[in-house]
CSV table of C-alpha atoms and ligand atoms in Angstrom, one decimal:
chain,number,residue,atom,x,y,z
A,1,MET,CA,0.0,0.0,0.0
A,2,SER,CA,1.2,3.5,-0.8
A,3,GLY,CA,0.1,7.1,-0.4
A,4,ILE,CA,0.0,10.3,-2.4
A,5,TYR,CA,0.7,13.7,-0.7
A,6,ILE,CA,-0.3,16.9,-2.6
A,7,HIS,CA,1.2,20.2,-1.4
A,8,ILE,CA,-1.0,23.2,-1.9
A,9,PRO,CA,1.5,26.1,-1.4
A,10,PHE,CA,-0.9,29.1,-0.8
A,11,CYS,CA,-2.1,30.8,2.3
A,12,LYS,CA,-4.3,33.9,2.9
A,13,GLN,CA,-1.8,35.4,5.2
A,14,ALA,CA,1.5,34.3,6.9
A,15,CYS,CA,1.1,32.9,10.5
A,16,HIS,CA,3.9,34.4,12.6
A,17,TYR,CA,5.4,31.0,13.6
A,18,CYS,CA,5.3,29.3,10.3
A,19,ASP,CA,8.2,28.1,8.2
A,20,PHE,CA,6.4,25.9,5.7
A,21,HIS,CA,6.5,26.7,2.0
A,22,PHE,CA,3.6,28.8,0.8
A,23,SER,CA,2.8,32.0,-1.1
A,24,THR,CA,0.2,34.6,-0.1
A,25,SER,CA,-0.3,35.6,-3.7
A,26,LEU,CA,-3.0,33.3,-5.2
A,27,LYS,CA,-2.3,34.5,-8.8
A,28,LYS,CA,-0.7,31.3,-9.9
A,29,LYS,CA,-3.3,29.0,-8.3
A,30,SER,CA,-4.8,27.6,-11.5
A,31,GLU,CA,-1.4,27.3,-13.2
A,32,LEU,CA,-0.2,25.4,-10.2
A,33,VAL,CA,-3.1,23.0,-10.2
A,34,SER,CA,-2.3,22.1,-13.9
A,35,ALA,CA,1.3,21.6,-12.9
A,36,LEU,CA,0.3,19.2,-10.1
A,37,GLN,CA,-1.8,17.2,-12.6
A,38,ARG,CA,1.2,17.1,-14.9
A,39,GLU,CA,3.6,16.0,-12.2
A,40,LEU,CA,1.2,13.2,-11.2
A,41,ILE,CA,1.3,11.9,-14.7
A,42,LEU,CA,5.1,12.3,-15.0
A,43,ARG,CA,5.7,10.4,-11.8
A,44,LYS,CA,2.9,7.8,-12.0
A,45,ASN,CA,5.3,4.8,-12.3
A,46,GLU,CA,7.2,5.7,-9.1
A,47,LEU,CA,4.8,3.8,-6.9
A,48,LEU,CA,5.0,0.7,-9.1
A,49,ASN,CA,1.2,0.5,-9.5
A,50,GLU,CA,0.9,-0.3,-5.8
A,51,PRO,CA,-2.7,0.3,-4.5
A,52,ILE,CA,-3.0,3.8,-3.1
A,53,GLN,CA,-4.6,3.7,0.4
A,54,THR,CA,-4.2,7.4,1.4
A,55,ILE,CA,-4.4,10.7,-0.4
A,56,TYR,CA,-3.5,13.7,1.6
A,57,PHE,CA,-3.9,17.4,0.6
A,58,GLY,CA,-1.5,19.4,2.9
A,59,GLY,CA,-0.1,22.8,2.8
A,60,GLY,CA,-0.2,25.7,2.8
A,61,THR,CA,-4.0,25.8,2.9
A,62,PRO,CA,-5.6,23.2,0.6
A,63,SER,CA,-9.1,24.5,1.5
A,64,LEU,CA,-8.3,27.4,-0.8
A,65,LEU,CA,-8.8,25.1,-3.7
A,66,ASN,CA,-12.3,25.3,-5.2
A,67,LEU,CA,-14.3,22.2,-6.0
A,68,GLU,CA,-13.4,22.4,-9.7
A,69,GLU,CA,-9.7,22.4,-8.9
A,70,LEU,CA,-10.0,19.5,-6.4
A,71,ASN,CA,-12.0,17.5,-8.9
A,72,ALA,CA,-9.5,18.1,-11.7
A,73,ILE,CA,-6.7,16.7,-9.4
A,74,PHE,CA,-8.9,13.7,-8.5
A,75,GLU,CA,-9.6,13.0,-12.1
A,76,THR,CA,-5.9,12.7,-12.8
A,77,ILE,CA,-5.2,10.6,-9.7
A,78,TYR,CA,-8.0,8.2,-10.4
A,79,THR,CA,-7.1,7.9,-14.1
A,80,GLU,CA,-3.3,7.4,-13.5
A,81,PHE,CA,-3.1,5.4,-10.3
A,82,ASN,CA,-4.5,2.2,-8.8
A,83,ILE,CA,-6.7,3.5,-6.0
A,84,SER,CA,-7.7,1.0,-3.3
A,85,GLU,CA,-11.4,0.4,-2.5
A,86,ASN,CA,-11.7,2.6,0.6
A,87,PRO,CA,-8.9,5.1,0.5
A,88,GLU,CA,-8.5,7.7,3.3
A,89,ILE,CA,-8.7,11.1,1.6
A,90,THR,CA,-7.8,14.0,3.9
A,91,LEU,CA,-7.9,17.7,3.2
A,92,GLU,CA,-6.3,20.2,5.6
A,93,ALA,CA,-8.7,23.1,6.0
A,94,ASN,CA,-8.6,26.4,7.8
A,95,PRO,CA,-11.7,27.6,9.7
A,96,ASP,CA,-12.2,30.8,7.7
A,97,ASP,CA,-12.6,28.7,4.5
A,98,LEU,CA,-15.3,26.4,6.0
A,99,SER,CA,-18.6,28.1,5.2
A,100,GLU,CA,-21.7,25.9,5.0
A,101,GLU,CA,-21.6,26.0,1.2
A,102,LYS,CA,-17.9,24.9,1.2
A,103,LEU,CA,-18.5,22.1,3.6
A,104,ASN,CA,-21.4,20.8,1.5
A,105,GLU,CA,-19.2,20.8,-1.5
A,106,LEU,CA,-16.4,19.0,0.3
A,107,ALA,CA,-18.9,16.5,1.9
A,108,ASN,CA,-20.1,15.6,-1.7
A,109,SER,CA,-16.5,15.3,-3.1
A,110,LYS,CA,-14.1,12.4,-2.6
A,111,ILE,CA,-12.7,13.9,0.6
A,112,ASN,CA,-13.7,11.8,3.6
A,113,ARG,CA,-11.5,13.3,6.3
A,114,LEU,CA,-10.9,16.9,7.3
A,115,SER,CA,-7.9,18.1,9.3
A,116,ILE,CA,-8.8,21.5,10.6
A,117,GLY,CA,-6.2,24.0,11.7
A,118,VAL,CA,-7.9,25.7,14.6
A,119,GLN,CA,-4.9,26.0,16.9
A,120,SER,CA,-6.9,27.9,19.6
A,121,PHE,CA,-10.4,29.0,20.3
A,122,PHE,CA,-9.2,32.2,22.0
A,123,GLU,CA,-8.8,35.5,20.3
A,124,GLU,CA,-5.6,36.6,22.0
A,125,ASP,CA,-3.8,33.3,20.9
A,126,LEU,CA,-5.0,33.6,17.3
A,127,LYS,CA,-3.9,37.3,17.1
A,128,LEU,CA,-0.5,36.5,18.6
A,129,MET,CA,0.0,33.8,15.9
A,130,ASN,CA,-1.6,35.9,13.2
A,131,ARG,CA,-4.0,33.2,12.2
A,132,ALA,CA,-6.5,34.2,9.4
A,133,HIS,CA,-9.5,33.2,11.5
A,134,ASN,CA,-11.0,34.5,14.7
A,135,ALA,CA,-12.4,32.7,17.8
A,136,GLU,CA,-16.0,32.8,16.6
A,137,GLU,CA,-15.1,31.3,13.2
A,138,ALA,CA,-13.1,28.6,14.9
A,139,LEU,CA,-16.0,27.3,16.9
A,140,LYS,CA,-18.6,27.8,14.2
A,141,SER,CA,-16.6,26.0,11.5
A,142,ILE,CA,-15.9,23.0,13.8
A,143,LYS,CA,-19.6,22.7,14.7
A,144,LEU,CA,-20.6,22.8,11.0
A,145,ALA,CA,-17.9,20.4,10.0
A,146,ARG,CA,-19.0,18.0,12.7
A,147,SER,CA,-22.5,17.9,11.2
A,148,LYS,CA,-21.1,17.0,7.7
A,149,PHE,CA,-18.0,14.8,8.4
A,150,ASP,CA,-17.5,11.9,10.8
A,151,ASN,CA,-13.7,11.6,10.4
A,152,ILE,CA,-12.3,14.9,11.7
A,153,SER,CA,-9.0,15.9,13.1
A,154,VAL,CA,-8.3,19.2,14.8
A,155,ASP,CA,-4.9,20.8,15.3
A,156,LEU,CA,-4.2,22.7,18.6
A,157,ILE,CA,-1.1,24.6,19.6
A,158,TYR,CA,0.1,24.7,23.2
A,159,GLY,CA,2.8,26.6,25.0
A,160,ILE,CA,1.7,29.9,23.5
A,161,PRO,CA,3.1,32.8,25.5
A,162,GLY,CA,0.5,34.0,28.0
A,163,MET,CA,-1.7,30.9,27.7
A,164,SER,CA,-2.7,29.7,31.1
A,165,ASN,CA,-3.3,26.1,32.0
A,166,GLU,CA,-7.0,26.8,32.4
A,167,ARG,CA,-7.3,28.3,28.9
A,168,TRP,CA,-5.4,25.4,27.5
A,169,LEU,CA,-7.8,22.9,29.2
A,170,GLU,CA,-10.8,24.9,27.9
A,171,ASN,CA,-9.5,24.5,24.3
A,172,ILE,CA,-9.3,20.7,24.8
A,173,GLN,CA,-12.7,20.6,26.5
A,174,ILE,CA,-14.4,22.3,23.6
A,175,LEU,CA,-13.1,19.5,21.3
A,176,LEU,CA,-14.3,16.8,23.7
A,177,ASP,CA,-17.7,18.5,24.0
A,178,LEU,CA,-18.0,18.4,20.2
A,179,ASP,CA,-17.0,14.7,20.1
A,180,ILE,CA,-14.0,15.3,17.8
A,181,PRO,CA,-12.3,11.9,17.3
A,182,HIS,CA,-8.8,12.9,16.5
A,183,ILE,CA,-6.5,15.7,17.8
A,184,SER,CA,-3.0,16.7,16.7
A,185,SER,CA,-1.3,19.0,19.0
A,186,TYR,CA,2.1,20.7,18.8
A,187,ALA,CA,4.1,23.0,21.0
A,188,LEU,CA,4.6,26.5,19.6
A,189,THR,CA,8.2,26.5,18.3
A,190,VAL,CA,10.2,29.5,17.4
A,191,GLU,CA,11.7,28.7,14.0
A,192,PRO,CA,14.6,30.8,12.6
A,193,ASN,CA,13.6,33.8,10.4
A,194,THR,CA,10.0,33.8,11.3
A,195,ALA,CA,8.1,36.9,12.4
A,196,LEU,CA,7.6,35.2,15.8
A,197,GLN,CA,11.4,35.0,16.3
A,198,LYS,CA,11.8,38.7,15.5
A,199,PHE,CA,9.0,39.7,17.8
A,200,ILE,CA,10.5,37.8,20.7
A,201,GLU,CA,14.0,39.3,20.0
A,202,LYS,CA,12.5,42.8,20.0
A,203,GLY,CA,10.6,42.1,23.2
A,204,LYS,CA,7.2,42.5,21.6
A,205,VAL,CA,6.2,38.9,22.5
A,206,LYS,CA,7.2,37.0,25.6
A,207,PRO,CA,9.6,34.1,24.9
A,208,VAL,CA,8.1,30.6,24.8
A,209,ASP,CA,8.3,29.0,28.2
A,210,ASP,CA,9.4,25.3,28.0
A,211,ALA,CA,8.1,24.5,31.5
A,212,ALA,CA,4.7,25.8,30.6
A,213,ALA,CA,4.7,23.8,27.4
A,214,ALA,CA,5.6,20.7,29.2
A,215,LYS,CA,2.7,21.2,31.7
A,216,HIS,CA,0.3,21.8,28.7
A,217,PHE,CA,1.5,18.5,27.2
A,218,GLU,CA,0.9,16.7,30.5
A,219,ILE,CA,-2.6,18.2,30.8
A,220,LEU,CA,-3.4,17.2,27.2
A,221,ARG,CA,-2.2,13.7,27.6
A,222,THR,CA,-4.0,13.0,30.8
A,223,THR,CA,-7.3,14.7,29.7
A,224,LEU,CA,-7.4,12.9,26.4
A,225,LYS,CA,-6.5,9.5,27.9
A,226,ASN,CA,-9.3,9.9,30.4
A,227,ALA,CA,-11.6,10.7,27.5
A,228,GLY,CA,-10.8,7.4,25.7
A,229,PHE,CA,-8.2,8.6,23.3
A,230,GLU,CA,-5.0,6.7,22.5
A,231,HIS,CA,-1.8,8.7,22.5
A,232,TYR,CA,-0.6,6.8,19.4
A,233,GLU,CA,2.2,9.2,18.4
A,234,PHE,CA,3.9,12.0,20.2
A,235,SER,CA,1.7,14.7,18.7
A,236,ASN,CA,-1.3,12.6,17.8
A,237,TYR,CA,-4.3,11.3,19.8
A,238,GLY,CA,-7.2,9.3,18.3
A,239,LYS,CA,-10.3,7.4,19.3
A,240,PRO,CA,-10.2,3.7,18.2
A,241,GLY,CA,-10.8,3.6,14.4
A,242,TYR,CA,-9.8,7.2,13.9
A,243,PHE,CA,-6.0,7.1,13.8
A,244,SER,CA,-4.6,8.9,10.7
A,245,GLN,CA,-3.9,6.2,8.1
A,246,ASN,CA,-1.7,8.7,6.2
A,247,ASN,CA,0.6,9.5,9.1
A,248,THR,CA,0.6,5.8,10.3
A,249,ALA,CA,1.9,4.7,6.9
A,250,TYR,CA,4.6,7.4,7.0
A,251,TRP,CA,5.7,6.2,10.5
A,252,LEU,CA,5.7,2.6,9.3
A,253,GLY,CA,8.1,3.5,6.5
A,254,LYS,CA,5.6,2.9,3.7
A,255,PRO,CA,6.3,4.5,0.3
A,256,TYR,CA,4.6,7.8,-0.7
A,257,LEU,CA,4.7,10.2,-3.6
A,258,GLY,CA,4.9,13.9,-2.7
A,259,ILE,CA,3.5,16.2,-5.5
A,260,GLY,CA,3.9,20.0,-5.6
A,261,PRO,CA,6.5,22.6,-4.5
A,262,SER,CA,8.5,21.5,-1.5
A,263,ALA,CA,6.8,18.1,-1.3
A,264,HIS,CA,8.8,15.1,-0.1
A,265,SER,CA,8.6,11.5,-1.4
A,266,TYR,CA,10.0,8.2,-0.1
A,267,ASP,CA,10.3,4.9,-1.9
A,268,GLY,CA,11.9,2.7,0.8
A,269,ASN,CA,15.5,3.6,-0.3
A,270,CYS,CA,15.5,7.2,-1.4
A,271,ARG,CA,14.1,10.5,-0.3
A,272,LYS,CA,13.2,13.1,-2.9
A,273,TRP,CA,12.1,16.6,-2.5
A,274,ASN,CA,10.7,19.2,-4.9
A,275,ILE,CA,11.9,22.7,-5.2
A,276,ALA,CA,10.3,25.1,-2.7
A,277,ASN,CA,9.4,27.8,-5.2
A,278,ASN,CA,6.1,28.0,-7.0
A,279,THR,CA,7.3,29.8,-10.1
A,280,LEU,CA,10.3,27.6,-10.7
A,281,TYR,CA,8.3,24.5,-10.0
A,282,ILE,CA,5.6,25.4,-12.6
A,283,LYS,CA,8.2,26.3,-15.2
A,284,ALA,CA,10.1,23.0,-14.8
A,285,ILE,CA,7.0,20.9,-14.9
A,286,GLU,CA,5.7,22.7,-18.0
A,287,LYS,CA,8.9,21.5,-19.7
A,288,SER,CA,8.3,18.0,-18.3
A,289,GLU,CA,11.3,18.3,-16.0
A,290,LEU,CA,11.2,17.2,-12.4
A,291,PRO,CA,12.6,19.9,-10.2
A,292,LEU,CA,13.7,17.6,-7.4
A,293,GLU,CA,16.7,16.5,-5.4
A,294,ILE,CA,17.4,12.9,-4.4
A,295,GLU,CA,19.1,11.5,-1.4
A,296,GLU,CA,19.9,7.8,-1.3
A,297,LEU,CA,19.6,6.5,2.3
A,298,SER,CA,22.3,4.3,3.6
A,299,ILE,CA,21.3,1.4,5.9
A,300,THR,CA,22.4,3.5,8.9
A,301,ASP,CA,20.3,6.4,7.8
A,302,ARG,CA,17.3,4.1,7.6
A,303,TYR,CA,18.0,2.5,11.0
A,304,ASN,CA,18.3,6.0,12.5
A,305,GLU,CA,15.0,7.1,10.9
A,306,TYR,CA,13.3,3.9,12.1
A,307,ILE,CA,14.5,4.6,15.7
A,308,MET,CA,13.4,8.3,15.5
A,309,THR,CA,9.9,7.7,14.2
A,310,ARG,CA,9.1,4.4,16.0
A,311,LEU,CA,10.0,5.8,19.5
A,312,ARG,CA,7.5,8.6,18.9
A,313,THR,CA,4.7,6.1,18.2
A,314,HIS,CA,2.8,3.4,20.1
A,315,PHE,CA,4.3,0.8,17.6
A,316,GLY,CA,7.7,1.0,19.3
A,317,VAL,CA,11.1,-0.4,18.2
A,318,ASP,CA,10.8,-4.0,17.4
A,319,LEU,CA,14.1,-5.9,17.8
A,320,GLU,CA,13.1,-8.7,15.4
A,321,GLU,CA,12.2,-6.1,12.8
A,322,ILE,CA,15.5,-4.4,13.3
A,323,GLU,CA,17.3,-7.6,12.7
A,324,THR,CA,15.4,-8.4,9.6
A,325,LYS,CA,15.6,-5.0,8.1
A,326,PHE,CA,19.1,-3.8,9.2
A,327,GLY,CA,21.0,-6.9,10.5
A,328,GLU,CA,22.4,-8.3,13.8
A,329,LYS,CA,25.0,-5.5,14.1
A,330,TYR,CA,22.3,-2.9,14.7
A,331,VAL,CA,20.4,-5.1,17.3
A,332,LYS,CA,23.6,-5.6,19.2
A,333,TYR,CA,24.3,-1.8,19.2
A,334,LEU,CA,20.8,-0.9,20.2
A,335,LYS,CA,20.9,-3.3,23.1
A,336,GLU,CA,24.2,-1.9,24.4
A,337,GLN,CA,23.0,1.7,24.0
A,338,SER,CA,19.7,1.2,25.7
A,339,VAL,CA,21.0,-0.3,29.0
A,340,ILE,CA,21.4,3.1,30.6
A,341,LEU,CA,18.0,4.3,29.4
A,342,PHE,CA,16.4,1.2,31.0
A,343,GLN,CA,18.2,2.1,34.2
A,344,LYS,CA,16.9,5.6,34.1
A,345,GLU,CA,13.4,4.3,33.4
A,346,LEU,CA,13.2,6.3,30.2
A,347,LEU,CA,12.7,3.1,28.1
A,348,LYS,CA,10.9,-0.2,28.7
A,349,ILE,CA,10.7,-3.4,26.8
A,350,GLU,CA,7.8,-5.8,26.3
A,351,ASN,CA,7.9,-8.9,24.0
A,352,ASP,CA,11.1,-7.6,22.4
A,353,VAL,CA,9.5,-4.3,21.5
A,354,MET,CA,11.0,-1.1,23.1
A,355,HIS,CA,8.8,1.8,24.1
A,356,ILE,CA,9.4,5.1,25.7
A,357,THR,CA,8.1,5.2,29.3
A,358,GLU,CA,5.7,8.0,30.6
A,359,LYS,CA,8.8,9.5,32.2
A,360,GLY,CA,10.6,9.6,28.9
A,361,THR,CA,7.8,10.9,26.7
A,362,PHE,CA,8.8,14.5,26.6
A,363,LEU,CA,12.4,13.5,26.0
A,364,SER,CA,11.9,11.3,23.0
A,365,ASP,CA,14.1,13.2,20.6
A,366,GLY,CA,17.1,13.0,23.0
A,367,ILE,CA,16.5,9.3,23.7
A,368,ALA,CA,16.4,8.6,20.0
A,369,ALA,CA,19.6,10.5,19.6
A,370,ASP,CA,21.3,8.2,22.2
A,371,LEU,CA,20.3,5.2,20.1
A,372,PHE,CA,21.4,6.5,16.8
A,373,TYR,CA,24.2,4.6,15.0
A,374,ILE,CA,27.1,6.8,14.0
A,375,ASP,CA,29.1,5.3,11.1
B,1,SF4,S1,-2.1,28.5,7.4
B,1,SF4,FE1,-0.6,26.9,7.9
B,1,SF4,S2,0.8,26.8,6.2
B,1,SF4,FE2,-0.3,28.8,6.1
B,1,SF4,S3,1.0,30.2,7.1
B,1,SF4,FE3,-0.5,29.5,8.6
B,1,SF4,S4,0.5,27.7,9.6
B,1,SF4,FE4,1.7,28.2,7.7
């Protein structure tokens, strides 16, 4: 099984914390949609006609596409690829795009899962982050979306300067009251060269407080666990039957084809990534050239990636799988490196599968680094 990721590189305005690839000028939208269709055709053999189980529109802001544009992309995908019987088809959407009319259109299209970028239900947080929607739109869009879609994920951001524990809990409670079955939640991070970084440097915004973020993470985990969610990946929580198939396939190392400017692809051996520039992307694709770079992954690269992604998920690090995929040398190394982590109670092992303990959850990146193999 494989997946297709489509990157829609447009946003209405730039969120202050964001370092993804997007343009706030929508002038080239229809040219870009044609280029996406053309890239799909040019690269159709890369997935070796494997059935496609997930299609994911990410961004940027995919909800800026109109129904005609979405259907044009679907037509190409369904003509050129072997789509499985019940694919998961997700569209990332922003609350300010989700009018009743838009939701009706989406509900009648092939989209069967929405991932909504709410981030917070509070005006002060939304303003600080420069989100395009306000608190009222956030709530209204989720209620409307809930009445049209069963499979919904909502994104929330914690650790926002000035956000109290009570306000954070209220954000979570709103989603529980609306019976949202999947929540992705990330700490606000200050990326280089973003507006947020500059505002913090100039003292216009308070710095991000790591201790407050850790507390928010703890509140989130406990509240969602008590409400019947499984914490199945560091940033993702789902009710049974609602885990993201797209993300799960990615964490399990399944192949996927990334289409559009800045999109990444993986075929089990190589990573490829497209140029992060809309104009240059369109020009190259119009000439039937692929504007991408390729990195062949060594066995050590793949072992390290396996450790990194698996420790963040409930699947854990399976010693038998390590031996089959990478060989005895890596199992031996992993066992040696993990001794101290077991002693510190940051790792545990059950049936030859290593997992991070509750104590180690917030330290998963550092734990993974301790287990990386250095050639
Ligand atoms: S809407 Fe999403 S992709 Fe666009 S600027 Fe905001 S965070 Fe970045």
